[in-house]
Short mmCIF file of C-alpha atoms in Angstrom, two decimals:
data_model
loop_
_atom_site.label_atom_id
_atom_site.label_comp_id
_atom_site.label_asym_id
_atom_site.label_seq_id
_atom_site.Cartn_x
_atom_site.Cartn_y
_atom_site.Cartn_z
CA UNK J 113 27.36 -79.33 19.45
CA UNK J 114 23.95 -78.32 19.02
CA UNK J 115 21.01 -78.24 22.07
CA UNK J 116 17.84 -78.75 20.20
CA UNK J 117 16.08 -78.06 23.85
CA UNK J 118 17.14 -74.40 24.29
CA UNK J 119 16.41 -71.38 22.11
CA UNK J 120 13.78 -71.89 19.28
CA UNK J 121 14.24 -72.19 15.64
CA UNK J 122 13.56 -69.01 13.35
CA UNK J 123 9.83 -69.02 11.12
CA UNK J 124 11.36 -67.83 8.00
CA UNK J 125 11.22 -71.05 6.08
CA UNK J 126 14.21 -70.59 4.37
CA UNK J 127 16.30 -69.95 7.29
CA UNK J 128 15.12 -72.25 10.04
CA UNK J 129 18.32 -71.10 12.42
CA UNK J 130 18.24 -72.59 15.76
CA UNK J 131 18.71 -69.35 18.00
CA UNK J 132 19.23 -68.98 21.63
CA UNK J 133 18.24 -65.21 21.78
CA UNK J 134 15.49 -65.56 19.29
CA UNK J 135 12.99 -62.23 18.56
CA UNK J 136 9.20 -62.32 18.31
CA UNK J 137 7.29 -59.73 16.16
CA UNK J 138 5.31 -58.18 17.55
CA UNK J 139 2.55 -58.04 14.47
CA UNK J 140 2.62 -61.32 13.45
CA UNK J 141 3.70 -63.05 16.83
CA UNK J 142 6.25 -65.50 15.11
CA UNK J 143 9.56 -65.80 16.60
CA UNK J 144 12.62 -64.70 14.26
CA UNK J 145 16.31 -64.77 14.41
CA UNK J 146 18.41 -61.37 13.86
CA UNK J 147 18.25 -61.11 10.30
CA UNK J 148 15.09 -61.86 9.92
CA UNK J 149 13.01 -59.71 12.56
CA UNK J 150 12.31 -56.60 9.80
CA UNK J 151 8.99 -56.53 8.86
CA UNK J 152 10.55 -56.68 5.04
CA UNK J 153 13.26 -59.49 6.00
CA UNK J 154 10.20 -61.73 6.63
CA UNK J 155 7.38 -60.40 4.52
CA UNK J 156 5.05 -60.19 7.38
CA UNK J 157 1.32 -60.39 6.48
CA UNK J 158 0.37 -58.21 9.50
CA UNK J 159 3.22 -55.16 9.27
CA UNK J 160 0.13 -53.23 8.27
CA UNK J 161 -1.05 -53.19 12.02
CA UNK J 162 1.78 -51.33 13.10
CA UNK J 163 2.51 -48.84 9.91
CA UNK J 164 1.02 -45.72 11.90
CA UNK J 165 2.32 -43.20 9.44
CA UNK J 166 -0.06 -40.43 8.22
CA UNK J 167 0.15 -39.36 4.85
CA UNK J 168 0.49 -35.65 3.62
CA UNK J 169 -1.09 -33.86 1.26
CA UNK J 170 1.99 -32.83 -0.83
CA UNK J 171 0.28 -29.52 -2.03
CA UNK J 172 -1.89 -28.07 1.34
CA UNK J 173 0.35 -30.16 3.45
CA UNK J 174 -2.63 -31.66 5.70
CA UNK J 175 -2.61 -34.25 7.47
CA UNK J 176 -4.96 -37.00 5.21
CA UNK J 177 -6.74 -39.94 7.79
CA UNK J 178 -6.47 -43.39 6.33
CA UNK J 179 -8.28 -46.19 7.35
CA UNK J 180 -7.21 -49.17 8.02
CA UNK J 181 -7.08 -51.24 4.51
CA UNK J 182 -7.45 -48.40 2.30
CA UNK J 183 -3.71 -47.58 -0.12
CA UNK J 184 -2.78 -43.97 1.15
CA UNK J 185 -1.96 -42.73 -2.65
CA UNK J 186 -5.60 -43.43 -3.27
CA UNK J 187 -6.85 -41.31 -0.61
CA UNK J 188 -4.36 -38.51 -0.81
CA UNK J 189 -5.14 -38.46 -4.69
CA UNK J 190 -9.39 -38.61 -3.73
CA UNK J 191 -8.30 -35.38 -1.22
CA UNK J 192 -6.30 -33.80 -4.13
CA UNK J 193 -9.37 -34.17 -6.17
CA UNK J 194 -11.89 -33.10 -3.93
CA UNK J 195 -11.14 -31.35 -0.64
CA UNK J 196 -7.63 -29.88 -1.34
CA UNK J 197 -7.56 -26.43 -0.32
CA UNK J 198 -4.53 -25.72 -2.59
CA UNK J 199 -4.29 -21.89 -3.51
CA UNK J 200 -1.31 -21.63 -6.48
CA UNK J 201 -1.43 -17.72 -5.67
CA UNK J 202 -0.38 -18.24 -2.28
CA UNK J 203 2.89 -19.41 -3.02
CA UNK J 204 3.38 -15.99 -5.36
CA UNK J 205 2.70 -14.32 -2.34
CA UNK J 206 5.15 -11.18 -1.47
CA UNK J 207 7.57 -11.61 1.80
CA UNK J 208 9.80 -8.40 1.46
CA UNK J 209 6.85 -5.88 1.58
CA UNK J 210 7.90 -3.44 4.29
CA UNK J 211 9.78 -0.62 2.18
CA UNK J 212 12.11 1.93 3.72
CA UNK J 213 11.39 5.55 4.16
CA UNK J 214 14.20 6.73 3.53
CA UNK J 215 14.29 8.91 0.55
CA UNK J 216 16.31 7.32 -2.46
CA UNK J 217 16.42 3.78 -0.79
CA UNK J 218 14.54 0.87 -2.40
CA UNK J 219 15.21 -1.93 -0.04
CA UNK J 220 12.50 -4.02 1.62
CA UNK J 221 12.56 -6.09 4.84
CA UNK J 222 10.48 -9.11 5.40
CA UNK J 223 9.76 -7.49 8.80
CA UNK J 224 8.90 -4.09 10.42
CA UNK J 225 12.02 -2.06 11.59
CA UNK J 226 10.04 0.92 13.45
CA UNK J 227 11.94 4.21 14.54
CA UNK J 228 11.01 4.57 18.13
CA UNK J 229 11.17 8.35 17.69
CA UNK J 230 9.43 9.21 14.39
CA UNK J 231 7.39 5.49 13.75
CA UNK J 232 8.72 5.52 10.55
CA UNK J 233 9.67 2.33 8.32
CA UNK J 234 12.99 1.51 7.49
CA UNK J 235 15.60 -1.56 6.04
CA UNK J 236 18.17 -2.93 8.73
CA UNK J 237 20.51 -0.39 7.10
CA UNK J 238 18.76 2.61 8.04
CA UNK J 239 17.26 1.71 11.17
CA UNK J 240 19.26 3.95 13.32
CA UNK J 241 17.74 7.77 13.78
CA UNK J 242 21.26 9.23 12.84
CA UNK J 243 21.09 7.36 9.76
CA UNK J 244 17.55 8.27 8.73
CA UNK J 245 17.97 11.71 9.55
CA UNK J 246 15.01 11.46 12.51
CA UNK J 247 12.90 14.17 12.91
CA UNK J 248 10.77 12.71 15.93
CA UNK J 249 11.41 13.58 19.54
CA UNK J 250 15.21 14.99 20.28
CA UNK J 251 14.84 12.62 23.49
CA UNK J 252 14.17 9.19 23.04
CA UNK J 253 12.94 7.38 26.18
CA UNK J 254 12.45 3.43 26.64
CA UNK J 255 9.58 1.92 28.27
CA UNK J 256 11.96 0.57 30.55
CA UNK J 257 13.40 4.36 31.29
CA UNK J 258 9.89 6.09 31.24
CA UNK J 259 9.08 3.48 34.19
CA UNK J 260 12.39 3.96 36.06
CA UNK J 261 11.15 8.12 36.02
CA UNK J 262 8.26 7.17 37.17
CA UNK J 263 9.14 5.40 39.97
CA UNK J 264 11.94 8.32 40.95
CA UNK J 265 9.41 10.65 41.15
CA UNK J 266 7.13 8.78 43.03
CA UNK J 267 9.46 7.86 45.06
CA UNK J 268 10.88 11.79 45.46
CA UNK J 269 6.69 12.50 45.83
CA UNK J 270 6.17 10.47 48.75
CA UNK J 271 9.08 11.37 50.84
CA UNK J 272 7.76 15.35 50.91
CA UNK J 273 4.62 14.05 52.13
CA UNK J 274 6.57 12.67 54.71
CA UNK J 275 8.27 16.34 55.50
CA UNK J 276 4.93 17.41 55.32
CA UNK J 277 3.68 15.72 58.56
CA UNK J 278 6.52 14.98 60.61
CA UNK J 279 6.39 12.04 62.59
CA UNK J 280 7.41 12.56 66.18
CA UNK J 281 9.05 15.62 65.58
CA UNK J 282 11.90 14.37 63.77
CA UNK J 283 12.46 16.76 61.03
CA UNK J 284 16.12 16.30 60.39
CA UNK J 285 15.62 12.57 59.68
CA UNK J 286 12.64 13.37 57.04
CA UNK J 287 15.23 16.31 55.89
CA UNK J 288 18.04 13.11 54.69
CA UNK J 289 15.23 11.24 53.42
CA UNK J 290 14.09 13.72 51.09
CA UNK J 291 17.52 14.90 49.91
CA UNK J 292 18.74 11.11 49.94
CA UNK J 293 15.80 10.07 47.38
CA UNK J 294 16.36 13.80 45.59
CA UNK J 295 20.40 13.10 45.08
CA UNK J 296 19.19 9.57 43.72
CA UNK J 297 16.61 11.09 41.28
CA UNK J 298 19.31 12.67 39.94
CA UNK J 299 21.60 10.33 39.34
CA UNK J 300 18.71 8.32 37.27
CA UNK J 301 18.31 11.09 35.58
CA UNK J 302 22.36 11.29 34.84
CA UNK J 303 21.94 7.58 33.75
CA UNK J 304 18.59 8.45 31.27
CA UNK J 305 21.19 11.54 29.71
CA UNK J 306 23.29 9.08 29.24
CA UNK J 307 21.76 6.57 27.80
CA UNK J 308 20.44 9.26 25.21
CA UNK J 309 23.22 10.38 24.53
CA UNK J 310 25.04 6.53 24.07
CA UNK J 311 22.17 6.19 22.03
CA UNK J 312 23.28 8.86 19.37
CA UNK J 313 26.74 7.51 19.48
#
């Protein structure tokens, strides 16, 4: 039993489906049933309005503006012509151009792989100072170790300015300050030996 009241019948002539849950496009504004809501299903006049893709050049790869009415492989094939800034010897271009320095090895990386010690050169493979035979500093220090020195000794220079000028007289407390941040100094330094010495491992 069918209620001709409710719902609305679909536009696509061929259809003409009475449906209760019927769709309305939104370019066109006509009200569809479920298999005929696509822009394509329908043929709508106006799915032009809503088609907001942008076109790329398929040899720059820029972005091309279209304007509203104009076929996109007409413009992109005007910017091919005209504006393309195209350059066939980029694409020959050389990645791997960062040889190694180490003597009788012919590998390339596509990216620097500096020695902190000597700021030499080398592949993944001979990255490591023991295996480039390194002849830069015999102690290598981080940035992150320089700055923990730094701070120790500041640290170990401040507290005999305090045993300099005793405050109130008490010397023995300024005495355990100074050997307290002196016993730590050395245990950074322990750490930095360490560290050094992990790092030849």
């Amino acid at each position: 039993m069918e209620l001709p009241g409710l719902g609305r019948h679909c536009a696509e002539r061929a259809c003409r489906r009475l449906d209760f849950l019927p769709l309305k496009c939104d370019a066109c504004g006509e009200v569809f049933c479920k298999d005929h809501i696509r822009y394509d299903d329908h043929k709508c006049g106006s799915a032009y309005k809503k088609n907001v893709q942008v076109p790329v050049c398929p040899l720059c790869n820029a972005p091309i503006p279209v304007q509203k009415g104009e076929i996109p492989d007409v413009v992109v094939g005007a910017h091919m012509d005209k504006d393309c800034k195209y350059n066939p010897a980029q694409q020959k271009e050389k990645i791997f151009t960062n040889k190694c320095l180490k003597p009788g090895c012919k590998r390339k990386e596509m990216m620097k792989v500096v020695c902190e010690q000597c700021n030499g050169n080398f592949c993944i493979k001979h990255r490591h100072p023991l295996d480039h035979d390194c002849k830069g500093s015999s102690h290598p220090i981080s940035k992150a170790g320089y700055a923990a020195l730094m701070r120790a000794s500041q640290t170990a220079f401040k507290s005999t300015e305090a045993i300099a000028v005793p405050s109130n007289g008490n010397r023995q407390h300024n005495r355990y300050k100074l050997w307290n941040n002196m016993r730590w100094f050395k245990i950074v330094l322990c750490q930095h030996s360490m560290v050094v010495l992990l790092s030849y491992i």
